Amino acid sequence: MNLNSRCCLLVLTLAVLSTVPSANAQSYYMYVANESDDSVMLIKFDGQTFSIPDTIEVGTIGTEIEGPHGLAIDPDGSHWFVSMAHGQPNGKVVRYSTVDQRPNGSVTLGLFPASMAISSYTGLLYVVNFNLHGDMEPSSVSVVDPDAMLEVGRITTGIMPHGSAFAPDGTHHYSVVMMGHELVELDALQLMVRRRIPLGQGTQPTWVIHHPRMPIAYIAGNGSDEILIVDLESAEVSKRIPMPGSPYNLAISADGSILIATLKSAQAVSIIDLSSGIERYRISTSRPIPHGVIIEPEGQYAFVTSEGIGAKPGVVDALHITSGTMVDSIDAGQQTGGIVFWKRVDP
């Protein structure tokens, strides 16, 4: 074989190998909640395709839909928590083992417990009682000891609170008040409201996320079609990024460079470069009503849930962030919403 033939064979071999999934690819695991069929799915993504290792039935009342809504993972990854939003009348949070996917604790909270997060400082779980089906009156954030599964505090915030996020050091908790158009900052040590930051009439905020290093909060202005940037030192809105499409949930990369928003009415996801505040990509989701979004720790992929409409199941989409492309999608259950990252497994 001459030199030219050898070179051609080498190029052809490399081209073929580049299309073959890497045996050393990392795998990502996440949980997603299907609100209208009382199930939570453990989903795996291997860098190219999804699979569903397990589906966990989480309802206990045979004649009622209890509505799994929000999800959280404890810091050591040994348990996951799901808020059962509907309740009779109040909802609850149930703790499950990540080893066998079995429940091993629960606590009754307020009306429609929804989004939640765990403080890295105190280890307490903060659950927002959205009160979707109750009267239009101020609701609250429940503070739960996740070991004892005991509510240790309940802090009144406002009408229809939503979102649950912590500052990186875990000492301050943030939620938004949808009908009060406010960002609420709680002192996670004193279990009390520290500040209320007005966002503007008509904002109807639905989500908040804290920058991983800087004193900045990002708010999804669902009613005003914008992303609000709040300077937490001055307690003021410092910038508003127009975002047509009813932004609902947000995720930020670990390095703080990328913000991703689900756009409910646009059936799309927006990838925003935070250094410039410019939308880098807008990607259509594979089903209507995009809901939750997470970014895995390395910042290569985002995972997005969409609820679907009618008899159509919900779906999870995997997006490659740098290229702005859809990698894979997988059908989930009915009204897929909450999503939380569990772990990355190296080969």
Tab-separated table of C-alpha atoms in Angstrom:
chain	number	residue	atom	x	y	z
A	1	MET	CA	0.000	0.000	0.000
A	2	ASN	CA	1.482	3.356	-1.012
A	3	LEU	CA	1.677	6.453	1.182
A	4	ASN	CA	-1.354	8.140	-0.395
A	5	SER	CA	-3.487	5.043	0.144
A	6	ARG	CA	-2.381	4.812	3.773
A	7	CYS	CA	-3.295	8.478	4.355
A	8	CYS	CA	-6.703	8.010	2.757
A	9	LEU	CA	-7.363	4.929	4.898
A	10	LEU	CA	-6.350	6.821	8.061
A	11	VAL	CA	-8.669	9.746	7.246
A	12	LEU	CA	-11.546	7.351	6.512
A	13	THR	CA	-10.948	5.459	9.762
A	14	LEU	CA	-10.927	8.674	11.823
A	15	ALA	CA	-14.123	9.826	10.128
A	16	VAL	CA	-15.869	6.576	10.987
A	17	LEU	CA	-14.625	6.609	14.578
A	18	SER	CA	-15.866	10.158	15.049
A	19	THR	CA	-19.436	8.969	14.471
A	20	VAL	CA	-19.211	6.140	17.006
A	21	PRO	CA	-20.335	6.885	20.594
A	22	SER	CA	-17.343	7.115	22.885
A	23	ALA	CA	-16.907	4.206	25.268
A	24	ASN	CA	-15.563	6.743	27.757
A	25	ALA	CA	-18.571	9.074	27.627
A	26	GLN	CA	-19.907	10.387	30.936
A	27	SER	CA	-23.467	9.607	31.985
A	28	TYR	CA	-25.821	12.070	33.635
A	29	TYR	CA	-28.705	11.092	35.902
A	30	MET	CA	-31.704	13.228	36.801
A	31	TYR	CA	-35.197	12.896	38.260
A	32	VAL	CA	-38.296	14.354	36.603
A	33	ALA	CA	-41.817	14.680	38.026
A	34	ASN	CA	-44.971	13.881	36.054
A	35	GLU	CA	-47.644	15.910	37.791
A	36	SER	CA	-50.748	14.401	36.206
A	37	ASP	CA	-49.922	10.706	36.590
A	38	ASP	CA	-48.283	10.724	40.029
A	39	SER	CA	-44.923	9.397	38.916
A	40	VAL	CA	-41.273	10.383	39.078
A	41	MET	CA	-38.795	9.050	36.523
A	42	LEU	CA	-35.088	8.431	36.939
A	43	ILE	CA	-33.609	9.407	33.573
A	44	LYS	CA	-30.127	8.742	32.207
A	45	PHE	CA	-28.361	10.646	29.423
A	46	ASP	CA	-25.117	9.194	28.035
A	47	GLY	CA	-24.088	12.197	25.941
A	48	GLN	CA	-26.088	11.062	22.916
A	49	THR	CA	-29.297	9.322	23.988
A	50	PHE	CA	-31.742	9.133	26.887
A	51	SER	CA	-32.972	6.069	28.734
A	52	ILE	CA	-35.298	5.554	31.718
A	53	PRO	CA	-33.756	3.201	34.319
A	54	ASP	CA	-36.728	3.496	36.682
A	55	THR	CA	-40.233	4.909	37.084
A	56	ILE	CA	-41.435	5.462	40.655
A	57	GLU	CA	-45.143	5.677	41.455
A	58	VAL	CA	-45.445	8.358	44.130
A	59	GLY	CA	-49.203	8.686	44.682
A	60	THR	CA	-50.885	7.017	47.662
A	61	ILE	CA	-54.547	8.008	47.180
A	62	GLY	CA	-55.953	5.748	44.485
A	63	THR	CA	-58.877	8.007	43.536
A	64	GLU	CA	-56.957	11.298	43.420
A	65	ILE	CA	-54.078	12.844	41.496
A	66	GLU	CA	-51.707	14.148	44.174
A	67	GLY	CA	-49.500	16.090	41.781
A	68	PRO	CA	-45.721	15.610	42.179
A	69	HIS	CA	-44.400	19.079	41.383
A	70	GLY	CA	-41.003	20.104	42.769
A	71	LEU	CA	-37.858	18.039	43.314
A	72	ALA	CA	-34.664	18.383	45.336
A	73	ILE	CA	-31.601	16.230	46.101
A	74	ASP	CA	-29.758	16.288	49.413
A	75	PRO	CA	-26.077	17.333	49.262
A	76	ASP	CA	-24.667	13.804	49.565
A	77	GLY	CA	-27.016	12.446	46.893
A	78	SER	CA	-28.512	9.780	49.150
A	79	HIS	CA	-32.099	11.062	49.054
A	80	TRP	CA	-34.447	12.890	46.741
A	81	PHE	CA	-37.490	14.869	47.813
A	82	VAL	CA	-40.740	15.466	45.940
A	83	SER	CA	-43.527	17.919	46.768
A	84	MET	CA	-46.991	16.377	46.404
A	85	ALA	CA	-48.798	19.573	45.621
A	86	HIS	CA	-52.503	18.820	45.562
A	87	GLY	CA	-53.243	17.119	48.866
A	88	GLN	CA	-56.511	16.921	50.803
A	89	PRO	CA	-56.431	19.796	51.575
A	90	ASN	CA	-52.735	20.399	52.282
A	91	GLY	CA	-49.845	18.971	50.332
A	92	LYS	CA	-46.728	17.247	51.598
A	93	VAL	CA	-43.090	16.517	50.857
A	94	VAL	CA	-41.941	12.901	50.673
A	95	ARG	CA	-38.335	11.703	50.995
A	96	TYR	CA	-37.062	8.796	48.872
A	97	SER	CA	-33.820	6.831	48.909
A	98	THR	CA	-31.698	7.085	45.759
A	99	VAL	CA	-30.514	3.525	46.450
A	100	ASP	CA	-33.837	1.688	46.156
A	101	GLN	CA	-36.234	4.550	45.163
A	102	ARG	CA	-38.443	3.795	48.173
A	103	PRO	CA	-40.090	6.405	50.433
A	104	ASN	CA	-38.681	6.724	53.948
A	105	GLY	CA	-40.263	9.865	55.368
A	106	SER	CA	-42.884	12.545	54.745
A	107	VAL	CA	-44.184	15.794	56.224
A	108	THR	CA	-47.471	17.660	55.651
A	109	LEU	CA	-47.023	21.332	54.740
A	110	GLY	CA	-49.281	24.084	53.329
A	111	LEU	CA	-51.521	24.470	50.317
A	112	PHE	CA	-49.798	23.370	47.085
A	113	PRO	CA	-46.155	22.975	48.158
A	114	ALA	CA	-44.172	23.483	44.964
A	115	SER	CA	-40.528	24.404	44.362
A	116	MET	CA	-37.855	23.728	46.970
A	117	ALA	CA	-34.134	23.897	47.713
A	118	ILE	CA	-31.716	22.835	50.462
A	119	SER	CA	-29.391	25.281	52.227
A	120	SER	CA	-25.719	24.370	51.952
A	121	TYR	CA	-25.172	26.124	55.302
A	122	THR	CA	-27.958	24.831	57.555
A	123	GLY	CA	-28.963	21.692	55.641
A	124	LEU	CA	-32.625	22.689	55.967
A	125	LEU	CA	-35.095	22.251	53.119
A	126	TYR	CA	-37.101	25.333	52.084
A	127	VAL	CA	-40.422	24.545	50.375
A	128	VAL	CA	-42.599	27.251	48.814
A	129	ASN	CA	-46.350	26.846	49.411
A	130	PHE	CA	-47.696	28.217	46.132
A	131	ASN	CA	-51.358	28.051	47.282
A	132	LEU	CA	-52.626	27.700	43.706
A	133	HIS	CA	-56.026	26.345	44.740
A	134	GLY	CA	-56.549	28.383	47.892
A	135	ASP	CA	-57.936	31.866	48.428
A	136	MET	CA	-55.962	34.867	47.179
A	137	GLU	CA	-54.251	35.442	50.508
A	138	PRO	CA	-50.612	35.548	51.591
A	139	SER	CA	-48.916	32.148	51.594
A	140	SER	CA	-45.586	30.975	52.930
A	141	VAL	CA	-42.277	29.164	52.779
A	142	SER	CA	-42.037	26.034	54.936
A	143	VAL	CA	-38.678	25.188	56.519
A	144	VAL	CA	-38.164	21.442	56.936
A	145	ASP	CA	-35.559	19.382	58.779
A	146	PRO	CA	-34.877	16.776	56.065
A	147	ASP	CA	-33.462	14.217	58.504
A	148	ALA	CA	-36.411	14.249	60.894
A	149	MET	CA	-38.895	15.225	58.136
A	150	LEU	CA	-40.324	17.836	60.480
A	151	GLU	CA	-41.506	21.362	59.672
A	152	VAL	CA	-39.467	23.654	61.938
A	153	GLY	CA	-40.767	26.968	60.630
A	154	ARG	CA	-43.242	28.618	58.300
A	155	ILE	CA	-42.543	32.131	57.018
A	156	THR	CA	-45.281	34.234	55.414
A	157	THR	CA	-44.097	35.836	52.163
A	158	GLY	CA	-46.957	36.853	49.849
A	159	ILE	CA	-49.713	35.852	47.447
A	160	MET	CA	-48.706	32.908	45.228
A	161	PRO	CA	-45.001	32.585	46.053
A	162	HIS	CA	-42.883	30.448	43.727
A	163	GLY	CA	-39.264	29.536	43.057
A	164	SER	CA	-36.793	28.535	45.740
A	165	ALA	CA	-33.092	29.380	45.575
A	166	PHE	CA	-30.184	30.080	47.893
A	167	ALA	CA	-27.182	32.347	47.817
A	168	PRO	CA	-24.021	30.267	47.256
A	169	ASP	CA	-23.158	30.283	50.958
A	170	GLY	CA	-26.639	29.061	51.915
A	171	THR	CA	-27.335	31.889	54.384
A	172	HIS	CA	-30.053	33.666	52.388
A	173	HIS	CA	-33.060	32.195	50.620
A	174	TYR	CA	-34.865	33.762	47.669
A	175	SER	CA	-38.361	33.318	46.290
A	176	VAL	CA	-40.694	35.468	44.225
A	177	VAL	CA	-44.258	36.560	44.901
A	178	MET	CA	-46.184	36.155	41.675
A	179	MET	CA	-49.186	38.339	42.553
A	180	GLY	CA	-47.174	40.774	44.666
A	181	HIS	CA	-44.469	41.348	42.020
A	182	GLU	CA	-41.675	41.042	44.583
A	183	LEU	CA	-38.430	39.239	45.257
A	184	VAL	CA	-38.345	38.056	48.878
A	185	GLU	CA	-35.064	37.494	50.702
A	186	LEU	CA	-35.144	35.345	53.839
A	187	ASP	CA	-32.498	35.099	56.517
A	188	ALA	CA	-31.903	31.339	56.545
A	189	LEU	CA	-30.429	31.474	60.059
A	190	GLN	CA	-33.127	33.597	61.724
A	191	LEU	CA	-35.997	32.119	59.648
A	192	MET	CA	-37.443	35.530	58.876
A	193	VAL	CA	-38.024	37.928	55.971
A	194	ARG	CA	-34.987	40.160	55.590
A	195	ARG	CA	-35.957	42.248	52.547
A	196	ARG	CA	-38.679	42.655	49.950
A	197	ILE	CA	-37.481	43.996	46.613
A	198	PRO	CA	-40.181	45.386	44.272
A	199	LEU	CA	-39.935	44.199	40.666
A	200	GLY	CA	-42.617	46.353	39.057
A	201	GLN	CA	-46.349	45.985	38.481
A	202	GLY	CA	-47.289	43.374	35.920
A	203	THR	CA	-44.056	41.423	36.310
A	204	GLN	CA	-45.779	38.318	37.735
A	205	PRO	CA	-42.436	36.648	38.509
A	206	THR	CA	-42.309	32.841	38.545
A	207	TRP	CA	-38.656	31.951	39.199
A	208	VAL	CA	-35.442	33.222	40.755
A	209	ILE	CA	-31.871	31.990	40.594
A	210	HIS	CA	-28.744	33.392	42.254
A	211	HIS	CA	-25.464	33.963	40.426
A	212	PRO	CA	-22.858	31.395	41.622
A	213	ARG	CA	-20.313	34.056	42.618
A	214	MET	CA	-21.764	37.564	42.482
A	215	PRO	CA	-24.551	39.236	44.520
A	216	ILE	CA	-26.986	39.117	41.599
A	217	ALA	CA	-30.382	37.446	41.234
A	218	TYR	CA	-32.095	36.668	37.933
A	219	ILE	CA	-35.896	36.719	37.800
A	220	ALA	CA	-38.279	35.262	35.221
A	221	GLY	CA	-40.822	38.000	34.521
A	222	ASN	CA	-43.582	35.733	33.248
A	223	GLY	CA	-46.165	38.492	32.969
A	224	SER	CA	-43.885	41.170	31.524
A	225	ASP	CA	-41.928	39.035	29.017
A	226	GLU	CA	-38.519	39.873	30.436
A	227	ILE	CA	-35.604	38.629	32.491
A	228	LEU	CA	-34.891	40.954	35.403
A	229	ILE	CA	-31.394	41.320	36.844
A	230	VAL	CA	-31.445	42.376	40.496
A	231	ASP	CA	-28.405	43.878	42.225
A	232	LEU	CA	-28.667	42.397	45.706
A	233	GLU	CA	-26.290	44.957	47.222
A	234	SER	CA	-28.435	47.931	46.207
A	235	ALA	CA	-31.692	45.906	46.296
A	236	GLU	CA	-32.733	47.286	42.920
A	237	VAL	CA	-33.476	46.001	39.445
A	238	SER	CA	-30.328	46.910	37.503
A	239	LYS	CA	-31.359	45.646	34.058
A	240	ARG	CA	-34.316	44.217	32.176
A	241	ILE	CA	-33.723	41.896	29.223
A	242	PRO	CA	-36.739	41.679	26.871
A	243	MET	CA	-37.716	38.026	26.536
A	244	PRO	CA	-40.929	37.476	24.531
A	245	GLY	CA	-42.568	34.121	25.186
A	246	SER	CA	-43.539	34.104	28.892
A	247	PRO	CA	-40.301	33.096	30.645
A	248	TYR	CA	-41.060	30.606	33.416
A	249	ASN	CA	-38.028	28.755	34.831
A	250	LEU	CA	-34.331	29.609	34.841
A	251	ALA	CA	-30.993	27.813	35.175
A	252	ILE	CA	-27.483	29.252	35.356
A	253	SER	CA	-24.201	27.533	34.504
A	254	ALA	CA	-21.745	26.773	37.310
A	255	ASP	CA	-19.307	29.379	35.988
A	256	GLY	CA	-22.031	32.040	35.770
A	257	SER	CA	-21.590	32.644	32.039
A	258	ILE	CA	-24.846	31.236	30.661
A	259	LEU	CA	-28.473	31.707	31.683
A	260	ILE	CA	-31.198	29.497	30.203
A	261	ALA	CA	-34.914	30.338	30.345
A	262	THR	CA	-37.902	28.198	29.440
A	263	LEU	CA	-40.452	30.183	27.431
A	264	LYS	CA	-43.893	28.731	28.038
A	265	SER	CA	-45.973	30.485	25.401
A	266	ALA	CA	-43.211	30.394	22.752
A	267	GLN	CA	-42.590	26.617	23.040
A	268	ALA	CA	-38.897	27.415	23.189
A	269	VAL	CA	-35.793	27.773	25.315
A	270	SER	CA	-33.553	30.833	25.338
A	271	ILE	CA	-29.780	30.549	25.881
A	272	ILE	CA	-28.412	33.895	27.071
A	273	ASP	CA	-24.775	35.015	27.182
A	274	LEU	CA	-24.556	36.837	30.522
A	275	SER	CA	-21.387	38.750	29.629
A	276	SER	CA	-23.317	40.640	26.958
A	277	GLY	CA	-26.932	40.034	27.979
A	278	ILE	CA	-27.615	38.844	24.419
A	279	GLU	CA	-29.698	35.818	23.504
A	280	ARG	CA	-27.267	33.414	21.862
A	281	TYR	CA	-29.811	30.807	20.737
A	282	ARG	CA	-33.551	30.238	20.799
A	283	ILE	CA	-34.386	26.544	20.441
A	284	SER	CA	-37.865	25.101	19.933
A	285	THR	CA	-38.779	22.372	22.403
A	286	SER	CA	-40.118	19.073	21.107
A	287	ARG	CA	-43.487	19.506	22.890
A	288	PRO	CA	-45.583	22.493	23.986
A	289	ILE	CA	-45.415	24.168	27.404
A	290	PRO	CA	-41.731	24.020	28.371
A	291	HIS	CA	-41.457	23.986	32.144
A	292	GLY	CA	-38.257	23.092	34.033
A	293	VAL	CA	-34.596	23.408	33.078
A	294	ILE	CA	-31.288	22.328	34.641
A	295	ILE	CA	-27.662	22.597	33.499
A	296	GLU	CA	-25.289	19.770	34.382
A	297	PRO	CA	-22.182	20.854	36.356
A	298	GLU	CA	-19.719	20.949	33.422
A	299	GLY	CA	-22.026	23.247	31.465
A	300	GLN	CA	-22.111	21.179	28.272
A	301	TYR	CA	-25.759	20.132	28.353
A	302	ALA	CA	-29.090	21.502	29.506
A	303	PHE	CA	-32.101	19.325	30.180
A	304	VAL	CA	-35.585	20.747	29.659
A	305	THR	CA	-39.005	19.363	30.584
A	306	SER	CA	-42.160	20.157	28.630
A	307	GLU	CA	-45.633	19.373	29.935
A	308	GLY	CA	-47.360	18.493	26.662
A	309	ILE	CA	-51.061	19.059	25.953
A	310	GLY	CA	-54.015	16.713	26.372
A	311	ALA	CA	-53.220	13.043	25.882
A	312	LYS	CA	-49.722	13.782	24.612
A	313	PRO	CA	-47.085	12.803	27.181
A	314	GLY	CA	-44.559	15.247	28.505
A	315	VAL	CA	-40.995	15.119	27.282
A	316	VAL	CA	-37.393	15.748	28.321
A	317	ASP	CA	-35.051	17.392	25.797
A	318	ALA	CA	-31.245	17.401	25.929
A	319	LEU	CA	-29.631	20.533	24.489
A	320	HIS	CA	-25.974	21.041	23.656
A	321	ILE	CA	-25.349	24.537	24.989
A	322	THR	CA	-22.329	25.662	22.953
A	323	SER	CA	-23.820	24.738	19.585
A	324	GLY	CA	-27.443	25.451	20.484
A	325	THR	CA	-28.619	22.121	19.136
A	326	MET	CA	-31.094	19.477	20.262
A	327	VAL	CA	-29.270	16.210	21.008
A	328	ASP	CA	-32.084	13.877	22.006
A	329	SER	CA	-35.630	13.763	23.428
A	330	ILE	CA	-37.539	11.164	25.398
A	331	ASP	CA	-41.228	10.819	26.242
A	332	ALA	CA	-41.947	10.982	29.966
A	333	GLY	CA	-45.322	10.957	31.760
A	334	GLN	CA	-48.327	13.257	31.828
A	335	GLN	CA	-47.567	16.941	32.528
A	336	THR	CA	-43.818	16.610	33.037
A	337	GLY	CA	-42.564	19.540	35.067
A	338	GLY	CA	-40.110	19.398	37.953
A	339	ILE	CA	-36.551	18.298	37.241
A	340	VAL	CA	-33.427	17.963	39.386
A	341	PHE	CA	-29.879	16.826	38.591
A	342	TRP	CA	-28.667	13.851	40.648
A	343	LYS	CA	-25.187	12.813	39.565
A	344	ARG	CA	-22.593	12.380	36.846
A	345	VAL	CA	-21.016	8.947	36.442
A	346	ASP	CA	-17.572	8.761	34.844
A	347	PRO	CA	-16.632	5.690	32.799
